PDB file of C-alpha atoms in Angstrom:
ATOM      1  CA  MET A   1     -54.672 -12.355 -16.443  1.00 49.00           C
ATOM      2  CA  GLN A   2     -52.368  -9.733 -14.846  1.00 56.00           C
ATOM      3  CA  LYS A   3     -51.313 -12.270 -12.383  1.00 58.00           C
ATOM      4  CA  ARG A   4     -50.288 -14.781 -15.298  1.00 58.00           C
ATOM      5  CA  TYR A   5     -48.186 -11.862 -16.685  1.00 60.00           C
ATOM      6  CA  LEU A   6     -46.631 -11.226 -13.295  1.00 63.00           C
ATOM      7  CA  PHE A   7     -46.043 -14.943 -12.709  1.00 61.00           C
ATOM      8  CA  ILE A   8     -44.354 -15.017 -16.142  1.00 64.00           C
ATOM      9  CA  ALA A   9     -42.283 -11.703 -15.476  1.00 65.00           C
ATOM     10  CA  VAL A  10     -41.017 -13.079 -12.066  1.00 61.00           C
ATOM     11  CA  LEU A  11     -40.001 -16.311 -13.803  1.00 59.00           C
ATOM     12  CA  ALA A  12     -38.053 -14.473 -16.519  1.00 64.00           C
ATOM     13  CA  GLY A  13     -36.298 -12.608 -13.932  1.00 64.00           C
ATOM     14  CA  LEU A  14     -35.268 -15.614 -12.060  1.00 62.00           C
ATOM     15  CA  LEU A  15     -34.042 -17.324 -15.198  1.00 59.00           C
ATOM     16  CA  ALA A  16     -32.071 -14.328 -16.202  1.00 58.00           C
ATOM     17  CA  ALA A  17     -30.307 -13.941 -12.810  1.00 59.00           C
ATOM     18  CA  ALA A  18     -29.447 -17.768 -12.985  1.00 55.00           C
ATOM     19  CA  ALA A  19     -28.128 -17.093 -16.470  1.00 53.00           C
ATOM     20  CA  LEU A  20     -25.902 -14.341 -15.263  1.00 53.00           C
ATOM     21  CA  ALA A  21     -24.645 -16.208 -12.526  1.00 52.00           C
ATOM     22  CA  GLY A  22     -23.750 -19.284 -14.570  1.00 51.00           C
ATOM     23  CA  TYR A  23     -22.045 -16.800 -17.007  1.00 47.00           C
ATOM     24  CA  LEU A  24     -19.788 -15.046 -14.462  1.00 49.00           C
ATOM     25  CA  LEU A  25     -19.539 -17.551 -11.500  1.00 50.00           C
ATOM     26  CA  PRO A  26     -16.878 -20.069 -11.612  1.00 47.00           C
ATOM     27  CA  GLU A  27     -17.657 -23.667 -11.798  1.00 46.00           C
ATOM     28  CA  LYS A  28     -17.024 -25.894  -8.793  1.00 49.00           C
ATOM     29  CA  GLY A  29     -13.552 -26.922  -8.655  1.00 45.00           C
ATOM     30  CA  GLU A  30     -12.611 -24.455 -11.522  1.00 50.00           C
ATOM     31  CA  ALA A  31      -9.112 -23.113 -11.125  1.00 62.00           C
ATOM     32  CA  VAL A  32      -9.914 -19.472 -11.977  1.00 72.00           C
ATOM     33  CA  PRO A  33     -13.406 -17.760 -12.676  1.00 84.00           C
ATOM     34  CA  ARG A  34     -14.199 -17.610 -16.364  1.00 88.00           C
ATOM     35  CA  ARG A  35     -15.512 -14.042 -16.263  1.00 90.00           C
ATOM     36  CA  VAL A  36     -15.695 -11.357 -13.627  1.00 90.00           C
ATOM     37  CA  LEU A  37     -18.212  -8.398 -13.533  1.00 90.00           C
ATOM     38  CA  LEU A  38     -16.859  -5.139 -12.669  1.00 89.00           C
ATOM     39  CA  ARG A  39     -19.485  -2.542 -11.741  1.00 87.00           C
ATOM     40  CA  ASN A  40     -18.637   0.983 -12.280  1.00 86.00           C
ATOM     41  CA  ALA A  41     -20.117   4.427 -12.939  1.00 85.00           C
ATOM     42  CA  GLY A  42     -18.951   4.327 -16.392  1.00 86.00           C
ATOM     43  CA  GLY A  43     -20.733   1.115 -17.441  1.00 90.00           C
ATOM     44  CA  ALA A  44     -20.265  -2.508 -16.292  1.00 91.00           C
ATOM     45  CA  VAL A  45     -17.188  -4.378 -17.455  1.00 93.00           C
ATOM     46  CA  VAL A  46     -17.470  -8.086 -18.227  1.00 92.00           C
ATOM     47  CA  LEU A  47     -13.704  -9.163 -17.916  1.00 92.00           C
ATOM     48  CA  PRO A  48     -12.810 -12.541 -19.806  1.00 92.00           C
ATOM     49  CA  HIS A  49     -10.685 -13.598 -16.760  1.00 91.00           C
ATOM     50  CA  ALA A  50      -9.831 -17.072 -17.919  1.00 91.00           C
ATOM     51  CA  ALA A  51      -9.043 -15.962 -21.403  1.00 92.00           C
ATOM     52  CA  HIS A  52      -6.355 -13.869 -19.964  1.00 91.00           C
ATOM     53  CA  ALA A  53      -5.216 -16.359 -17.426  1.00 88.00           C
ATOM     54  CA  GLU A  54      -5.344 -19.224 -19.732  1.00 88.00           C
ATOM     55  CA  ALA A  55      -5.526 -18.485 -23.440  1.00 88.00           C
ATOM     56  CA  TYR A  56      -3.503 -15.337 -23.584  1.00 90.00           C
ATOM     57  CA  GLY A  57      -0.854 -16.653 -20.972  1.00 89.00           C
ATOM     58  CA  VAL A  58      -0.998 -13.436 -18.683  1.00 90.00           C
ATOM     59  CA  PRO A  59       0.649 -14.431 -15.333  1.00 89.00           C
ATOM     60  CA  CYS A  60      -1.713 -13.941 -12.396  1.00 88.00           C
ATOM     61  CA  GLN A  61       0.940 -11.645 -10.575  1.00 87.00           C
ATOM     62  CA  ASP A  62       0.860  -9.130 -13.747  1.00 90.00           C
ATOM     63  CA  CYS A  63      -2.529  -8.080 -12.339  1.00 90.00           C
ATOM     64  CA  HIS A  64      -2.638  -9.339  -8.786  1.00 88.00           C
ATOM     65  CA  HIS A  65       0.585  -7.462  -8.068  1.00 86.00           C
ATOM     66  CA  GLU A  66       0.605  -7.959  -4.282  1.00 84.00           C
ATOM     67  CA  SER A  67       3.012 -10.569  -5.016  1.00 80.00           C
ATOM     68  CA  PRO A  68       5.932 -11.102  -7.521  1.00 81.00           C
ATOM     69  CA  GLU A  69       5.289 -14.791  -7.657  1.00 79.00           C
ATOM     70  CA  LYS A  70       2.140 -16.868  -9.094  1.00 80.00           C
ATOM     71  CA  ARG A  71       0.244 -18.210  -5.953  1.00 78.00           C
ATOM     72  CA  THR A  72      -3.075 -19.637  -5.451  1.00 77.00           C
ATOM     73  CA  LYS A  73      -4.462 -17.121  -2.942  1.00 79.00           C
ATOM     74  CA  VAL A  74      -4.713 -13.573  -4.285  1.00 83.00           C
ATOM     75  CA  GLN A  75      -6.303 -10.438  -3.293  1.00 83.00           C
ATOM     76  CA  ARG A  76      -9.159  -8.647  -4.956  1.00 84.00           C
ATOM     77  CA  CYS A  77      -8.321  -5.340  -6.642  1.00 87.00           C
ATOM     78  CA  LYS A  78     -10.685  -3.561  -4.223  1.00 84.00           C
ATOM     79  CA  SER A  79      -8.901  -4.707  -1.214  1.00 85.00           C
ATOM     80  CA  CYS A  80      -6.569  -1.850  -1.902  1.00 87.00           C
ATOM     81  CA  HIS A  81      -8.025   0.340  -4.658  1.00 90.00           C
ATOM     82  CA  GLY A  82     -10.808   2.592  -4.108  1.00 87.00           C
ATOM     83  CA  VAL A  83     -10.918   2.273  -0.488  1.00 87.00           C
ATOM     84  CA  THR A  84     -10.841   5.163   2.109  1.00 90.00           C
ATOM     85  CA  PHE A  85      -7.526   4.731   4.256  1.00 88.00           C
ATOM     86  CA  ASP A  86      -9.144   5.852   7.595  1.00 87.00           C
ATOM     87  CA  ALA A  87      -9.108   4.866  11.133  1.00 83.00           C
ATOM     88  CA  ALA A  88     -11.522   2.188  10.475  1.00 87.00           C
ATOM     89  CA  PHE A  89      -9.690   0.668   7.658  1.00 86.00           C
ATOM     90  CA  ALA A  90      -6.364   0.536  10.001  1.00 81.00           C
ATOM     91  CA  GLN A  91      -8.362  -1.410  12.596  1.00 79.00           C
ATOM     92  CA  ARG A  92     -10.215  -3.810  10.184  1.00 82.00           C
ATOM     93  CA  HIS A  93      -7.429  -4.504   7.163  1.00 82.00           C
ATOM     94  CA  GLN A  94      -5.282  -6.636   9.516  1.00 77.00           C
ATOM     95  CA  ALA A  95      -7.989  -9.075  10.091  1.00 77.00           C
ATOM     96  CA  PHE A  96      -9.212  -8.710   6.349  1.00 76.00           C
ATOM     97  CA  PHE A  97      -5.573  -9.805   4.974  1.00 78.00           C
ATOM     98  CA  GLY A  98      -5.157 -12.431   7.707  1.00 73.00           C
ATOM     99  CA  ASP A  99      -1.806 -14.145   7.209  1.00 74.00           C
ATOM    100  CA  ASP A 100      -1.257 -13.174   3.782  1.00 80.00           C
ATOM    101  CA  ASN A 101       2.229 -12.013   4.442  1.00 78.00           C
ATOM    102  CA  ALA A 102       2.764 -11.448   0.697  1.00 78.00           C
ATOM    103  CA  ALA A 103       0.266  -8.598   0.442  1.00 82.00           C
ATOM    104  CA  CYS A 104       1.522  -7.009   3.469  1.00 83.00           C
ATOM    105  CA  ALA A 105       4.998  -6.772   2.127  1.00 83.00           C
ATOM    106  CA  THR A 106       3.710  -4.938  -0.953  1.00 86.00           C
ATOM    107  CA  CYS A 107       2.681  -1.729   0.841  1.00 87.00           C
ATOM    108  CA  HIS A 108       5.001  -2.286   4.004  1.00 85.00           C
ATOM    109  CA  HIS A 109       7.902  -2.799   1.902  1.00 85.00           C
ATOM    110  CA  TYR A 110      10.773  -1.353   4.001  1.00 81.00           C
ATOM    111  CA  GLU A 111      11.978  -1.482   7.587  1.00 78.00           C
ATOM    112  CA  LEU A 112      14.220   1.081   9.269  1.00 78.00           C
ATOM    113  CA  THR A 113      16.688  -0.858  11.189  1.00 75.00           C
ATOM    114  CA  ALA A 114      19.666   0.123  13.090  1.00 68.00           C
ATOM    115  CA  LYS A 115      21.087   3.685  13.093  1.00 71.00           C
ATOM    116  CA  LYS A 116      24.515   4.276  11.829  1.00 69.00           C
ATOM    117  CA  TRP A 117      25.017   7.904  12.295  1.00 75.00           C
ATOM    118  CA  GLY A 118      28.242   7.584  14.289  1.00 80.00           C
ATOM    119  CA  HIS A 119      28.503   9.524  17.710  1.00 83.00           C
ATOM    120  CA  ASP A 120      32.315   9.275  18.050  1.00 85.00           C
ATOM    121  CA  LYS A 121      32.963  10.360  14.385  1.00 85.00           C
ATOM    122  CA  HIS A 122      30.921  13.567  14.942  1.00 87.00           C
ATOM    123  CA  ALA A 123      32.579  14.209  18.217  1.00 84.00           C
ATOM    124  CA  THR A 124      36.166  13.620  17.267  1.00 85.00           C
ATOM    125  CA  GLU A 125      36.528  13.680  13.322  1.00 84.00           C
ATOM    126  CA  LEU A 126      34.143  16.376  12.675  1.00 85.00           C
ATOM    127  CA  GLY A 127      35.006  18.343  15.900  1.00 84.00           C
ATOM    128  CA  LEU A 128      31.607  18.925  17.175  1.00 87.00           C
ATOM    129  CA  SER A 129      31.180  19.817  20.988  1.00 86.00           C
ATOM    130  CA  CYS A 130      28.379  18.065  23.068  1.00 87.00           C
ATOM    131  CA  ALA A 131      26.433  21.387  23.048  1.00 84.00           C
ATOM    132  CA  ASP A 132      26.218  21.517  19.190  1.00 87.00           C
ATOM    133  CA  CYS A 133      23.750  18.223  19.527  1.00 87.00           C
ATOM    134  CA  HIS A 134      22.749  18.472  23.077  1.00 87.00           C
ATOM    135  CA  HIS A 135      20.759  21.133  24.855  1.00 84.00           C
ATOM    136  CA  LYS A 136      22.696  24.336  25.265  1.00 79.00           C
ATOM    137  CA  ASP A 137      20.453  25.304  28.259  1.00 82.00           C
ATOM    138  CA  ALA A 138      21.916  23.619  31.252  1.00 80.00           C
ATOM    139  CA  ALA A 139      18.547  24.100  32.955  1.00 82.00           C
ATOM    140  CA  ILE A 140      17.007  21.543  30.516  1.00 82.00           C
ATOM    141  CA  GLU A 141      19.993  19.161  30.317  1.00 83.00           C
ATOM    142  CA  PRO A 142      22.757  19.944  32.892  1.00 84.00           C
ATOM    143  CA  GLU A 143      24.864  17.018  31.522  1.00 85.00           C
ATOM    144  CA  PRO A 144      24.638  15.162  28.006  1.00 85.00           C
ATOM    145  CA  GLN A 145      22.240  12.559  28.441  1.00 85.00           C
ATOM    146  CA  ASN A 146      20.777   9.684  25.949  1.00 86.00           C
ATOM    147  CA  CYS A 147      17.797  11.373  24.035  1.00 86.00           C
ATOM    148  CA  ALA A 148      15.782   8.510  24.869  1.00 86.00           C
ATOM    149  CA  ASP A 149      15.852   9.285  28.614  1.00 86.00           C
ATOM    150  CA  CYS A 150      13.503  12.408  27.975  1.00 85.00           C
ATOM    151  CA  HIS A 151      11.833  12.005  24.706  1.00 88.00           C
ATOM    152  CA  GLU A 152       9.220   9.272  24.207  1.00 87.00           C
ATOM    153  CA  SER A 153       9.282   6.877  21.394  1.00 83.00           C
ATOM    154  CA  GLY A 154       7.326   7.922  18.416  1.00 79.00           C
ATOM    155  CA  ALA A 155       7.151   8.127  14.814  1.00 77.00           C
ATOM    156  CA  PRO A 156       8.463  11.350  12.945  1.00 79.00           C
ATOM    157  CA  SER A 157       5.604  13.510  12.393  1.00 77.00           C
ATOM    158  CA  GLY A 158       7.310  16.737  11.394  1.00 71.00           C
ATOM    159  CA  ARG A 159       5.123  18.781  13.606  1.00 75.00           C
ATOM    160  CA  LYS A 160       6.181  21.097  16.648  1.00 76.00           C
ATOM    161  CA  ALA A 161       5.332  19.853  20.040  1.00 76.00           C
ATOM    162  CA  GLU A 162       2.787  21.483  22.175  1.00 81.00           C
ATOM    163  CA  PRO A 163       4.417  24.229  24.643  1.00 81.00           C
ATOM    164  CA  GLY A 164       5.513  22.571  27.776  1.00 79.00           C
ATOM    165  CA  THR A 165       5.550  18.983  25.942  1.00 83.00           C
ATOM    166  CA  PRO A 166       8.933  17.506  24.760  1.00 84.00           C
ATOM    167  CA  PRO A 167       8.651  16.349  21.222  1.00 88.00           C
ATOM    168  CA  ASN A 168       8.769  12.676  20.639  1.00 88.00           C
ATOM    169  CA  LEU A 169      12.056  10.924  20.040  1.00 87.00           C
ATOM    170  CA  ALA A 170      12.160  10.889  16.348  1.00 86.00           C
ATOM    171  CA  ASP A 171      11.039  14.493  16.025  1.00 88.00           C
ATOM    172  CA  ALA A 172      13.534  15.711  18.596  1.00 88.00           C
ATOM    173  CA  VAL A 173      16.449  13.750  16.882  1.00 88.00           C
ATOM    174  CA  HIS A 174      15.331  14.878  13.379  1.00 88.00           C
ATOM    175  CA  ALA A 175      15.200  18.571  14.509  1.00 87.00           C
ATOM    176  CA  ARG A 176      18.624  18.564  15.913  1.00 87.00           C
ATOM    177  CA  CYS A 177      20.214  16.688  12.819  1.00 89.00           C
ATOM    178  CA  MET A 178      18.547  18.868  10.466  1.00 88.00           C
ATOM    179  CA  THR A 179      20.506  21.831  11.510  1.00 88.00           C
ATOM    180  CA  CYS A 180      23.461  20.500   9.539  1.00 89.00           C
ATOM    181  CA  HIS A 181      22.006  17.715   7.307  1.00 89.00           C
ATOM    182  CA  GLU A 182      18.962  19.646   5.726  1.00 89.00           C
ATOM    183  CA  ASP A 183      19.944  18.144   2.321  1.00 91.00           C
ATOM    184  CA  LEU A 184      19.076  14.689   3.559  1.00 87.00           C
ATOM    185  CA  PHE A 185      15.774  15.723   4.732  1.00 84.00           C
ATOM    186  CA  GLN A 186      14.873  17.313   1.545  1.00 85.00           C
ATOM    187  CA  ALA A 187      15.916  14.173  -0.329  1.00 84.00           C
ATOM    188  CA  GLY A 188      12.812  12.525   1.375  1.00 75.00           C
ATOM    189  CA  GLU A 189      12.873   8.696   1.776  1.00 73.00           C
ATOM    190  CA  LYS A 190      16.000   8.596  -0.237  1.00 79.00           C
ATOM    191  CA  GLY A 191      17.754  10.570   2.504  1.00 83.00           C
ATOM    192  CA  CYS A 192      16.825   8.175   5.231  1.00 83.00           C
ATOM    193  CA  ALA A 193      19.464   5.579   3.945  1.00 80.00           C
ATOM    194  CA  ALA A 194      22.124   7.941   5.247  1.00 83.00           C
ATOM    195  CA  CYS A 195      21.530   7.134   8.638  1.00 84.00           C
ATOM    196  CA  HIS A 196      19.009   4.305   8.575  1.00 84.00           C
ATOM    197  CA  THR A 197      19.480   0.820   7.437  1.00 82.00           C
ATOM    198  CA  LEU A 198      16.765   0.190   5.018  1.00 79.00           C
ATOM    199  CA  ARG A 199      15.720  -3.672   4.936  1.00 80.00           C
ATOM    200  CA  SER A 200      13.407  -5.114   2.330  1.00 83.00           C
ATOM    201  CA  VAL A 201      10.351  -6.738   4.167  1.00 82.00           C
ATOM    202  CA  ARG A 202       9.849  -9.027   1.211  1.00 82.00           C
ATOM    203  CA  GLU A 203      13.445 -10.183   0.811  1.00 82.00           C
ATOM    204  CA  ASN A 204      13.316 -10.969   4.547  1.00 77.00           C
ATOM    205  CA  LEU A 205      10.244 -12.931   4.195  1.00 75.00           C
ATOM    206  CA  PRO A 206      11.949 -16.448   3.308  1.00 70.00           C
ATOM    207  CA  LYS A 207      14.160 -16.088   6.478  1.00 69.00           C
ATOM    208  CA  THR A 208      11.395 -15.327   8.827  1.00 65.00           C
ATOM    209  CA  GLY A 209       8.191 -16.485   7.097  1.00 66.00           C
ATOM    210  CA  ARG A 210       6.106 -13.354   8.346  1.00 68.00           C
ATOM    211  CA  VAL A 211       5.901  -9.792   8.112  1.00 69.00           C
ATOM    212  CA  LYS A 212       6.763  -8.079  11.460  1.00 70.00           C
ATOM    213  CA  LEU A 213       5.865  -4.447  11.366  1.00 70.00           C
ATOM    214  CA  ASN A 214       7.149  -1.679  13.516  1.00 71.00           C
ATOM    215  CA  PRO A 215       3.834   0.344  14.405  1.00 72.00           C
ATOM    216  CA  LEU A 216       5.886   3.512  14.350  1.00 70.00           C
ATOM    217  CA  TYR A 217       6.226   3.297  10.506  1.00 70.00           C
ATOM    218  CA  ALA A 218       2.997   1.684   9.692  1.00 77.00           C
ATOM    219  CA  ASP A 219       2.071   4.950   8.304  1.00 81.00           C
ATOM    220  CA  CYS A 220       2.908   5.742   4.592  1.00 85.00           C
ATOM    221  CA  ALA A 221       3.560   9.436   5.363  1.00 82.00           C
ATOM    222  CA  VAL A 222       6.438   8.690   7.834  1.00 77.00           C
ATOM    223  CA  CYS A 223       8.723   7.891   4.756  1.00 79.00           C
ATOM    224  CA  HIS A 224       6.801   9.026   1.705  1.00 82.00           C
ATOM    225  CA  GLY A 225       5.620  12.463   3.020  1.00 78.00           C
ATOM    226  CA  LYS A 226       2.054  11.903   2.166  1.00 84.00           C
ATOM    227  CA  GLY A 227      -0.351   9.167   3.068  1.00 86.00           C
ATOM    228  CA  ALA A 228      -1.888   6.063   1.306  1.00 89.00           C
ATOM    229  CA  GLN A 229      -4.873   8.067  -0.108  1.00 90.00           C
ATOM    230  CA  LYS A 230      -2.435   9.936  -2.299  1.00 91.00           C
ATOM    231  CA  LEU A 231       0.122   6.866  -3.004  1.00 92.00           C
ATOM    232  CA  ILE A 232      -2.522   4.044  -3.886  1.00 92.00           C
ATOM    233  CA  LEU A 233      -4.375   4.442  -7.037  1.00 92.00           C
ATOM    234  CA  GLY A 234      -8.302   4.646  -6.904  1.00 91.00           C
ATOM    235  CA  SER A 235     -10.117   1.876  -8.484  1.00 89.00           C
ATOM    236  CA  MET A 236     -10.626   3.384 -11.887  1.00 90.00           C
ATOM    237  CA  ASP A 237      -7.180   4.428 -12.462  1.00 92.00           C
ATOM    238  CA  ALA A 238      -5.941   1.359 -11.266  1.00 92.00           C
ATOM    239  CA  TYR A 239      -8.094  -0.765 -13.610  1.00 91.00           C
ATOM    240  CA  HIS A 240      -7.208   1.683 -16.576  1.00 93.00           C
ATOM    241  CA  LYS A 241      -3.684   1.634 -15.897  1.00 92.00           C
ATOM    242  CA  ASN A 242      -3.335  -2.012 -15.563  1.00 92.00           C
ATOM    243  CA  CYS A 243      -5.487  -2.969 -18.279  1.00 93.00           C
ATOM    244  CA  MET A 244      -4.713  -0.365 -21.009  1.00 93.00           C
ATOM    245  CA  GLY A 245      -1.314  -0.074 -20.153  1.00 93.00           C
ATOM    246  CA  CYS A 246      -0.879  -3.779 -20.923  1.00 93.00           C
ATOM    247  CA  HIS A 247      -2.912  -3.562 -24.094  1.00 93.00           C
ATOM    248  CA  GLU A 248      -0.991  -0.486 -25.180  1.00 93.00           C
ATOM    249  CA  LYS A 249       2.403  -2.218 -24.476  1.00 91.00           C
ATOM    250  CA  LEU A 250       1.237  -5.182 -26.513  1.00 90.00           C
ATOM    251  CA  GLY A 251      -0.072  -3.068 -29.201  1.00 91.00           C
ATOM    252  CA  THR A 252      -3.450  -5.068 -29.250  1.00 88.00           C
ATOM    253  CA  GLY A 253      -6.825  -4.840 -27.467  1.00 88.00           C
ATOM    254  CA  PRO A 254      -8.568  -1.666 -26.451  1.00 90.00           C
ATOM    255  CA  TYR A 255      -6.773   1.322 -24.968  1.00 90.00           C
ATOM    256  CA  GLY A 256      -6.983   4.877 -25.452  1.00 87.00           C
ATOM    257  CA  LYS A 257     -10.001   7.244 -24.662  1.00 85.00           C
ATOM    258  CA  LYS A 258     -11.874   6.260 -27.805  1.00 87.00           C
ATOM    259  CA  SER A 259     -12.170   2.555 -26.880  1.00 90.00           C
ATOM    260  CA  CYS A 260     -14.222   2.884 -23.757  1.00 91.00           C
ATOM    261  CA  SER A 261     -17.280   1.050 -25.409  1.00 90.00           C
ATOM    262  CA  GLN A 262     -15.138  -1.738 -26.065  1.00 90.00           C
ATOM    263  CA  CYS A 263     -14.999  -2.905 -22.434  1.00 92.00           C
ATOM    264  CA  HIS A 264     -17.840  -0.685 -20.803  1.00 91.00           C
ATOM    265  CA  THR A 265     -21.319  -2.158 -21.625  1.00 85.00           C
ATOM    266  CA  GLY A 266     -23.140   1.000 -20.853  1.00 71.00           C
ATOM    267  CA  LYS A 267     -24.911   2.185 -17.634  1.00 59.00           C
TER     268      LYS A 267
END
């Protein structure tokens, strides 16, 4: 008798799993999935994906915001939100995103190109002497040289070099420039444009067809002063901002602290 009930229980479980899969998974050849199951600590959410994309006419790029244009290949939310941006992520994410240049340009959105600080202008118009920028200690630099002759290339870190080790080129130049232009450094990434040409990676994509990143500036903190973990929203904050922000803007659908149960089905 017990074996009979066990068989019925197993069969019922398999049928329930098959029904859930049929409810959530897209049919073969279906343009977009009908529903998407979002598991989370607050209780699973069944997102009526097709209803948003087709019935409500929400453009794909409003949610899949890694590209400003509609496209067939989109990234999952958890590709970027709710992940730990550690050394392991840095190694695997290039292979994970593959040749998805549109997604690359979302985070790696600017390149620093040619400097335009003006050596002759500083020497003639501003009346600076060589020693104002180059080392005053003749034992270190007997005659003015190109900074790159002694300082190795490297991204700005803002850290002091270890005793006996010259700072990298970016740190050395920034430290010297900061003696006169502290206001530009206090302005953060906005101050970069005073000396560097900022080029939009996304605007450059149609010309090159690919994202070519300078590894020196792959770290968000180089320009933004803080890492990706603090810049990119976690999964919960990202979902809430995207979903509830849209509902609130349209004045319809669930949003606000008292609407949790309209999306979350319970734990």
